Amino acid sequence: MNYWLVKSEPGEYSYQDLENDKDIVWDGIRNYQARNYLKEMKVGDQVLYYHSGKDKAIVGLAEVSEEAFPDKNDKENKGWVAVRLAAKKAFDQSLNLEQIKNDPKLTELPLLKQSRLSVMPIEKSAFDHIIKSIS
């Protein structure tokens, strides 16, 4: 099993929207590194859901429910892919960016090094620490 973090502007598509919809096709990714990460996702992988923009916080947990398939919005056939994510749990409390930055166990989190990337892998130890911190 692998662990991931995905980012979305809450005004565009919030974790609450994902809970309401139950699952979603995670498409529209137009960054080559993020696309490659989408291709690595497997059914059952755990995904931290991060609200970017004003909120800047990890707010929920999702799961990969369908592995990479062609993004239907790829009109130029450039090999863009999508995955399907299912809502698992909204966290009672969020873990904001300042808390992440100030946590010595999270200094290697890709979120801090590649802040513009919308899909990124998370080490199991960091994932477990985040879950423990907000549970």
Coordinates of N, CA, C and O in Angstrom, one line a residue:
M1 N 0.9 -1.2 0.0 CA 0.0 0.0 0.0 C 0.9 1.2 0.0 O 1.9 1.3 0.7
N2 N 0.5 2.2 -0.7 CA 1.1 3.5 -0.8 C 0.3 4.6 -0.2 O -1.0 4.4 0.0
Y3 N 0.9 5.7 0.1 CA 0.2 6.8 0.8 C 0.5 8.1 0.0 O 1.5 8.3 -0.5
W4 N -0.6 8.9 -0.1 CA -0.5 10.1 -1.0 C -1.2 11.3 -0.3 O -1.9 11.2 0.6
L5 N -0.9 12.5 -0.9 CA -1.6 13.7 -0.5 C -2.0 14.3 -1.8 O -1.3 14.4 -2.8
V6 N -3.3 14.7 -1.9 CA -3.8 15.5 -3.0 C -4.3 16.8 -2.5 O -4.7 17.0 -1.3
K7 N -4.2 17.8 -3.4 CA -4.6 19.2 -3.0 C -5.7 19.7 -3.9 O -5.7 19.4 -5.1
S8 N -6.6 20.4 -3.2 CA -7.7 21.1 -3.9 C -8.1 22.3 -3.2 O -8.1 22.4 -2.0
E9 N -8.5 23.3 -4.0 CA -9.0 24.6 -3.5 C -10.4 24.2 -2.9 O -11.2 23.6 -3.7
P10 N -10.7 24.5 -1.7 CA -12.1 24.2 -1.2 C -13.2 24.8 -1.9 O -14.3 24.2 -2.0
G11 N -13.0 26.0 -2.5 CA -14.0 26.6 -3.3 C -14.3 25.9 -4.6 O -15.4 26.0 -5.2
E12 N -13.3 25.2 -5.1 CA -13.4 24.4 -6.3 C -14.0 23.1 -6.1 O -14.9 22.6 -6.8
Y13 N -13.4 22.3 -5.1 CA -13.9 21.0 -4.7 C -13.4 20.7 -3.4 O -12.2 20.3 -3.2
S14 N -14.2 20.8 -2.4 CA -13.8 20.6 -1.0 C -13.9 19.1 -0.6 O -14.6 18.3 -1.3
Y15 N -13.4 18.8 0.6 CA -13.5 17.4 1.1 C -15.0 17.2 1.4 O -15.5 16.1 1.2
Q16 N -15.7 18.2 1.8 CA -17.2 18.0 2.0 C -17.9 17.7 0.7 O -18.8 16.8 0.7
D17 N -17.5 18.2 -0.4 CA -18.0 17.9 -1.7 C -17.7 16.4 -2.0 O -18.6 15.7 -2.4
L18 N -16.5 16.0 -1.7 CA -16.2 14.5 -1.9 C -17.0 13.6 -1.0 O -17.6 12.6 -1.5
E19 N -17.2 14.0 0.2 CA -18.1 13.2 1.1 C -19.6 13.2 0.6 O -20.2 12.1 0.6
N20 N -20.0 14.3 0.1 CA -21.4 14.4 -0.5 C -21.5 13.5 -1.7 O -22.5 12.8 -1.9
D21 N -20.5 13.5 -2.6 CA -20.5 12.7 -3.8 C -20.1 11.2 -3.6 O -20.3 10.4 -4.5
K22 N -19.5 10.9 -2.4 CA -19.0 9.6 -2.1 C -17.7 9.3 -2.8 O -16.8 8.7 -2.2
D23 N -17.6 9.6 -4.1 CA -16.3 9.4 -4.8 C -16.3 10.3 -6.0 O -17.3 10.9 -6.4
I24 N -15.1 10.4 -6.6 CA -15.0 11.4 -7.7 C -13.8 10.9 -8.6 O -12.9 10.2 -8.2
V25 N -14.0 11.3 -9.9 CA -12.9 11.1 -10.8 C -11.9 12.3 -10.6 O -12.3 13.4 -10.7
W26 N -10.7 12.0 -10.2 CA -9.7 13.0 -9.9 C -9.0 13.2 -11.2 O -8.0 12.5 -11.6
D27 N -9.4 14.2 -12.0 CA -8.9 14.5 -13.3 C -8.4 15.9 -13.4 O -8.4 16.7 -12.4
G28 N -8.0 16.3 -14.6 CA -7.6 17.7 -14.8 C -6.2 18.0 -14.4 O -5.7 19.1 -14.5
I29 N -5.4 17.0 -14.0 CA -4.0 17.2 -13.6 C -3.2 17.4 -14.8 O -3.2 16.5 -15.7
R30 N -2.5 18.5 -14.9 CA -1.7 18.8 -16.1 C -0.2 19.2 -15.7 O 0.4 20.1 -16.2
N31 N 0.3 18.3 -14.8 CA 1.7 18.4 -14.5 C 2.3 17.0 -14.6 O 1.7 16.0 -14.2
Y32 N 3.4 16.9 -15.3 CA 4.0 15.6 -15.7 C 4.3 14.8 -14.4 O 4.1 13.6 -14.4
Q33 N 4.9 15.4 -13.4 CA 5.3 14.7 -12.2 C 4.0 14.2 -11.5 O 4.0 13.0 -11.1
A34 N 3.0 15.0 -11.4 CA 1.8 14.6 -10.7 C 1.1 13.5 -11.5 O 0.6 12.6 -10.9
R35 N 1.1 13.6 -12.8 CA 0.6 12.5 -13.7 C 1.3 11.2 -13.4 O 0.6 10.2 -13.3
N36 N 2.6 11.2 -13.3 CA 3.3 10.0 -13.0 C 2.9 9.4 -11.7 O 2.8 8.2 -11.5
Y37 N 2.7 10.3 -10.7 CA 2.2 9.8 -9.4 C 0.8 9.2 -9.5 O 0.6 8.2 -8.9
L38 N -0.1 9.8 -10.3 CA -1.4 9.2 -10.5 C -1.3 7.8 -11.0 O -2.0 6.9 -10.7
K39 N -0.3 7.6 -12.0 CA -0.1 6.3 -12.6 C 0.3 5.3 -11.6 O 0.1 4.1 -11.8
E40 N 1.0 5.7 -10.5 CA 1.5 4.8 -9.5 C 0.4 4.4 -8.4 O 0.6 3.5 -7.7
M41 N -0.7 5.2 -8.4 CA -1.7 4.9 -7.4 C -2.4 3.5 -7.6 O -2.7 3.2 -8.8
K42 N -2.6 2.8 -6.5 CA -3.3 1.5 -6.6 C -4.5 1.5 -5.8 O -4.6 2.3 -4.8
V43 N -5.5 0.7 -6.1 CA -6.7 0.6 -5.4 C -6.4 0.2 -3.9 O -5.6 -0.6 -3.7
G44 N -7.0 1.0 -3.0 CA -6.7 0.8 -1.6 C -5.7 1.7 -1.0 O -5.6 1.9 0.2
D45 N -4.9 2.4 -1.9 CA -3.9 3.4 -1.3 C -4.7 4.5 -0.6 O -5.8 4.9 -1.0
Q46 N -4.1 4.9 0.5 CA -4.7 6.0 1.4 C -4.2 7.3 0.9 O -3.1 7.5 0.6
V47 N -5.2 8.3 0.9 CA -4.9 9.6 0.4 C -5.3 10.7 1.4 O -6.5 10.8 1.8
L48 N -4.4 11.5 1.8 CA -4.7 12.7 2.6 C -5.2 13.8 1.7 O -4.7 14.0 0.6
Y49 N -6.3 14.4 2.1 CA -6.9 15.5 1.3 C -6.6 16.8 1.9 O -6.9 17.1 3.1
Y50 N -5.9 17.7 1.1 CA -5.4 18.9 1.6 C -6.2 20.1 0.9 O -6.3 20.1 -0.3
H51 N -6.7 21.0 1.7 CA -7.3 22.2 1.2 C -6.2 23.2 1.0 O -5.6 23.7 1.9
S52 N -6.0 23.6 -0.3 CA -5.0 24.7 -0.6 C -5.7 26.0 -0.5 O -6.8 26.2 0.0
G53 N -5.1 27.1 -1.0 CA -5.7 28.4 -1.0 C -5.7 29.0 0.4 O -4.7 28.9 1.1
K54 N -6.8 29.5 0.9 CA -6.8 30.2 2.1 C -6.7 29.2 3.3 O -6.0 29.5 4.3
D55 N -7.3 28.0 3.2 CA -7.3 27.1 4.4 C -5.9 26.5 4.7 O -5.5 26.4 5.8
K56 N -5.3 26.0 3.7 CA -3.9 25.4 3.8 C -3.9 24.4 5.0 O -3.2 24.5 6.0
A57 N -4.6 23.2 4.8 CA -4.7 22.3 5.9 C -5.1 20.9 5.3 O -5.9 20.8 4.4
I58 N -4.7 19.8 6.0 CA -5.1 18.5 5.7 C -6.4 18.3 6.5 O -6.5 18.5 7.7
V59 N -7.5 18.0 5.7 CA -8.8 18.0 6.3 C -9.5 16.6 6.3 O -10.6 16.5 6.9
G60 N -9.0 15.7 5.5 CA -9.8 14.4 5.4 C -8.9 13.3 4.8 O -7.8 13.5 4.4
L61 N -9.5 12.2 4.8 CA -8.9 11.0 4.3 C -9.7 10.4 3.2 O -11.0 10.3 3.3
A62 N -9.1 10.0 2.1 CA -9.8 9.3 1.0 C -9.0 8.1 0.6 O -8.0 7.8 1.3
E63 N -9.5 7.3 -0.3 CA -8.9 6.1 -0.7 C -9.0 6.0 -2.3 O -10.0 6.4 -2.8
V64 N -8.0 5.4 -2.9 CA -8.0 5.2 -4.3 C -9.0 4.0 -4.6 O -8.8 3.0 -4.0
S65 N -10.0 4.3 -5.4 CA -11.0 3.2 -5.7 C -10.9 2.8 -7.1 O -11.5 1.7 -7.4
E66 N -10.2 3.5 -7.9 CA -9.9 3.0 -9.3 C -8.6 3.6 -9.8 O -8.3 4.8 -9.6
E67 N -7.8 2.7 -10.3 CA -6.4 3.1 -10.7 C -6.5 3.9 -12.0 O -7.5 4.0 -12.7
A68 N -5.3 4.4 -12.4 CA -5.2 5.4 -13.5 C -5.9 4.9 -14.8 O -5.7 3.7 -15.2
F69 N -6.6 5.8 -15.4 CA -7.2 5.6 -16.7 C -7.2 6.9 -17.5 O -6.9 7.9 -16.9
P70 N -7.4 6.9 -18.8 CA -7.2 8.1 -19.6 C -8.2 9.2 -19.1 O -9.4 8.9 -18.8
D71 N -7.7 10.4 -19.0 CA -8.5 11.5 -18.6 C -9.3 11.9 -19.8 O -8.8 12.3 -20.8
K72 N -10.6 11.9 -19.6 CA -11.6 12.2 -20.7 C -11.5 13.6 -21.2 O -11.9 14.0 -22.2
N73 N -10.8 14.5 -20.4 CA -10.7 15.9 -20.8 C -9.4 16.1 -21.5 O -9.1 17.3 -21.9
D74 N -8.6 15.1 -21.8 CA -7.4 15.2 -22.6 C -7.7 15.2 -24.0 O -7.5 14.2 -24.7
K75 N -8.1 16.3 -24.5 CA -8.6 16.5 -25.9 C -7.4 16.4 -26.9 O -7.6 16.1 -28.1
E76 N -6.2 16.6 -26.5 CA -5.0 16.6 -27.4 C -4.3 15.2 -27.3 O -3.2 15.1 -27.9
N77 N -4.8 14.3 -26.5 CA -4.2 13.0 -26.4 C -2.8 13.0 -26.0 O -1.9 12.4 -26.6
K78 N -2.5 13.7 -24.9 CA -1.1 13.9 -24.4 C -0.8 12.9 -23.3 O 0.3 13.0 -22.7
G79 N -1.7 11.9 -23.1 CA -1.4 10.9 -22.1 C -1.7 11.3 -20.6 O -1.3 10.6 -19.7
W80 N -2.6 12.3 -20.5 CA -3.0 12.6 -19.1 C -3.9 11.6 -18.6 O -4.7 10.9 -19.3
V81 N -3.9 11.3 -17.3 CA -4.7 10.3 -16.6 C -5.5 10.8 -15.5 O -5.2 11.9 -15.0
A82 N -6.4 10.0 -15.0 CA -7.2 10.3 -13.9 C -7.3 9.1 -13.0 O -6.9 8.0 -13.5
V83 N -7.7 9.2 -11.8 CA -8.0 8.1 -10.9 C -9.3 8.4 -10.2 O -9.8 9.5 -10.3
R84 N -9.9 7.4 -9.6 CA -11.1 7.6 -8.8 C -10.7 7.6 -7.3 O -10.0 6.7 -6.9
L85 N -11.2 8.6 -6.6 CA -11.0 8.6 -5.1 C -12.4 8.5 -4.4 O -13.4 9.1 -4.9
A86 N -12.4 7.8 -3.3 CA -13.6 7.7 -2.5 C -13.3 8.3 -1.1 O -12.2 8.2 -0.6
A87 N -14.3 9.0 -0.6 CA -14.2 9.6 0.7 C -14.2 8.5 1.8 O -14.9 7.5 1.7
K88 N -13.3 8.7 2.8 CA -13.3 7.8 3.9 C -13.7 8.5 5.2 O -14.5 8.0 5.9
K89 N -13.0 9.6 5.5 CA -13.3 10.3 6.8 C -12.9 11.7 6.8 O -11.8 12.0 6.4
A90 N -13.8 12.6 7.2 CA -13.4 14.0 7.5 C -12.8 14.0 8.8 O -13.3 13.4 9.8
F91 N -11.7 14.7 9.0 CA -11.0 14.8 10.3 C -11.8 15.8 11.2 O -12.2 16.8 10.7
D92 N -11.9 15.4 12.5 CA -12.5 16.3 13.4 C -11.7 17.6 13.6 O -12.3 18.7 13.8
Q93 N -10.4 17.5 13.5 CA -9.6 18.7 13.4 C -8.7 18.6 12.3 O -8.3 17.5 11.8
S94 N -8.3 19.7 11.7 CA -7.4 19.7 10.6 C -6.0 19.9 11.1 O -5.7 20.3 12.2
L95 N -5.0 19.7 10.2 CA -3.6 19.9 10.4 C -3.2 21.0 9.4 O -3.1 20.7 8.2
N96 N -3.0 22.2 9.9 CA -2.7 23.3 9.0 C -1.2 23.3 8.6 O -0.4 22.7 9.2
L97 N -0.9 24.1 7.6 CA 0.4 24.2 7.1 C 1.4 24.7 8.2 O 2.5 24.1 8.2
E98 N 1.1 25.6 9.0 CA 2.0 26.0 10.1 C 2.3 24.9 11.0 O 3.5 24.7 11.4
Q99 N 1.3 24.1 11.4 CA 1.6 22.9 12.2 C 2.5 21.9 11.5 O 3.4 21.4 12.2
I100 N 2.3 21.7 10.2 CA 3.1 20.8 9.5 C 4.6 21.3 9.4 O 5.5 20.6 9.7
K101 N 4.7 22.6 9.1 CA 6.1 23.2 9.1 C 6.8 23.1 10.4 O 8.0 23.0 10.4
N102 N 6.1 23.2 11.5 CA 6.7 23.2 12.8 C 6.9 21.8 13.4 O 7.4 21.7 14.5
D103 N 6.5 20.8 12.7 CA 6.6 19.4 13.2 C 7.9 18.8 12.7 O 8.0 18.6 11.5
P104 N 8.9 18.5 13.6 CA 10.1 18.0 13.1 C 10.0 16.6 12.4 O 10.9 16.3 11.6
K105 N 8.9 15.9 12.6 CA 8.7 14.6 12.0 C 8.2 14.8 10.6 O 8.1 13.8 9.8
L106 N 7.9 16.0 10.2 CA 7.3 16.2 8.8 C 8.2 17.1 7.9 O 7.7 17.6 6.9
T107 N 9.4 17.3 8.3 CA 10.3 18.2 7.6 C 10.6 17.8 6.1 O 10.9 18.6 5.3
E108 N 10.4 16.5 5.9 CA 10.7 15.9 4.6 C 9.4 15.8 3.7 O 9.5 15.2 2.6
L109 N 8.3 16.2 4.2 CA 7.1 16.1 3.5 C 7.2 16.8 2.1 O 7.6 18.0 2.1
P110 N 6.8 16.2 1.0 CA 6.9 16.9 -0.3 C 6.1 18.1 -0.3 O 6.5 19.1 -1.1
L111 N 5.1 18.2 0.5 CA 4.2 19.5 0.5 C 5.1 20.7 0.8 O 4.8 21.8 0.3
L112 N 6.1 20.5 1.6 CA 7.0 21.6 2.0 C 8.0 21.9 1.0 O 8.6 23.0 1.0
K113 N 8.3 21.0 0.1 CA 9.4 21.1 -0.8 C 8.9 21.4 -2.3 O 9.6 22.0 -3.1
Q114 N 7.7 20.9 -2.6 CA 7.1 21.1 -3.9 C 5.7 21.6 -3.7 O 4.7 20.9 -4.0
S115 N 5.5 22.7 -3.1 CA 4.2 23.2 -2.7 C 3.2 23.4 -3.8 O 2.0 23.4 -3.5
R116 N 3.6 23.5 -5.0 CA 2.7 23.7 -6.1 C 2.2 22.4 -6.7 O 1.2 22.4 -7.5
L117 N 2.8 21.3 -6.4 CA 2.4 20.0 -6.9 C 1.1 19.5 -6.3 O 0.9 19.6 -5.1
S118 N 0.1 19.1 -7.1 CA -1.2 18.8 -6.6 C -1.4 17.3 -6.2 O -2.4 17.0 -5.5
V119 N -0.5 16.4 -6.5 CA -0.5 15.0 -6.1 C 0.9 14.7 -5.8 O 1.8 14.9 -6.5
M120 N 1.1 14.1 -4.6 CA 2.4 13.7 -4.1 C 2.4 12.5 -3.2 O 1.4 12.3 -2.5
P121 N 3.5 11.7 -3.2 CA 3.6 10.6 -2.3 C 3.9 11.0 -0.9 O 4.5 12.1 -0.7
I122 N 3.5 10.2 0.0 CA 3.8 10.5 1.5 C 4.4 9.2 2.0 O 3.9 8.1 1.8
E123 N 5.5 9.3 2.7 CA 6.1 8.2 3.4 C 5.1 7.6 4.5 O 4.4 8.4 5.1
K124 N 5.1 6.3 4.7 CA 4.2 5.7 5.6 C 4.4 6.3 7.0 O 3.4 6.6 7.7
S125 N 5.6 6.5 7.4 CA 5.9 7.1 8.7 C 5.3 8.5 8.9 O 4.7 8.8 9.9
A126 N 5.4 9.3 7.9 CA 4.7 10.6 7.9 C 3.2 10.5 7.9 O 2.5 11.2 8.6
F127 N 2.7 9.6 7.1 CA 1.2 9.4 7.0 C 0.7 9.0 8.4 O -0.2 9.6 8.9
D128 N 1.4 8.0 9.0 CA 1.0 7.5 10.3 C 1.1 8.6 11.4 O 0.2 8.8 12.2
H129 N 2.1 9.4 11.3 CA 2.3 10.5 12.3 C 1.2 11.6 12.1 O 0.6 12.1 13.1
I130 N 0.8 11.9 10.8 CA -0.3 12.9 10.6 C -1.6 12.3 11.1 O -2.3 13.0 11.8
I131 N -1.9 11.1 10.8 CA -3.1 10.5 11.3 C -3.2 10.5 12.9 O -4.2 10.9 13.5
K132 N -2.1 10.2 13.5 CA -2.0 10.2 15.0 C -2.2 11.6 15.5 O -2.8 11.8 16.5
S133 N -1.6 12.6 14.8 CA -1.7 14.0 15.3 C -3.1 14.5 15.2 O -3.4 15.4 16.0
I134 N -3.9 14.1 14.3 CA -5.2 14.7 14.2 C -6.3 13.8 14.6 O -7.5 14.1 14.6
S135 N -6.0 12.6 15.1 CA -7.0 11.7 15.6 C -7.3 11.9 17.1 O -6.5 12.4 17.8

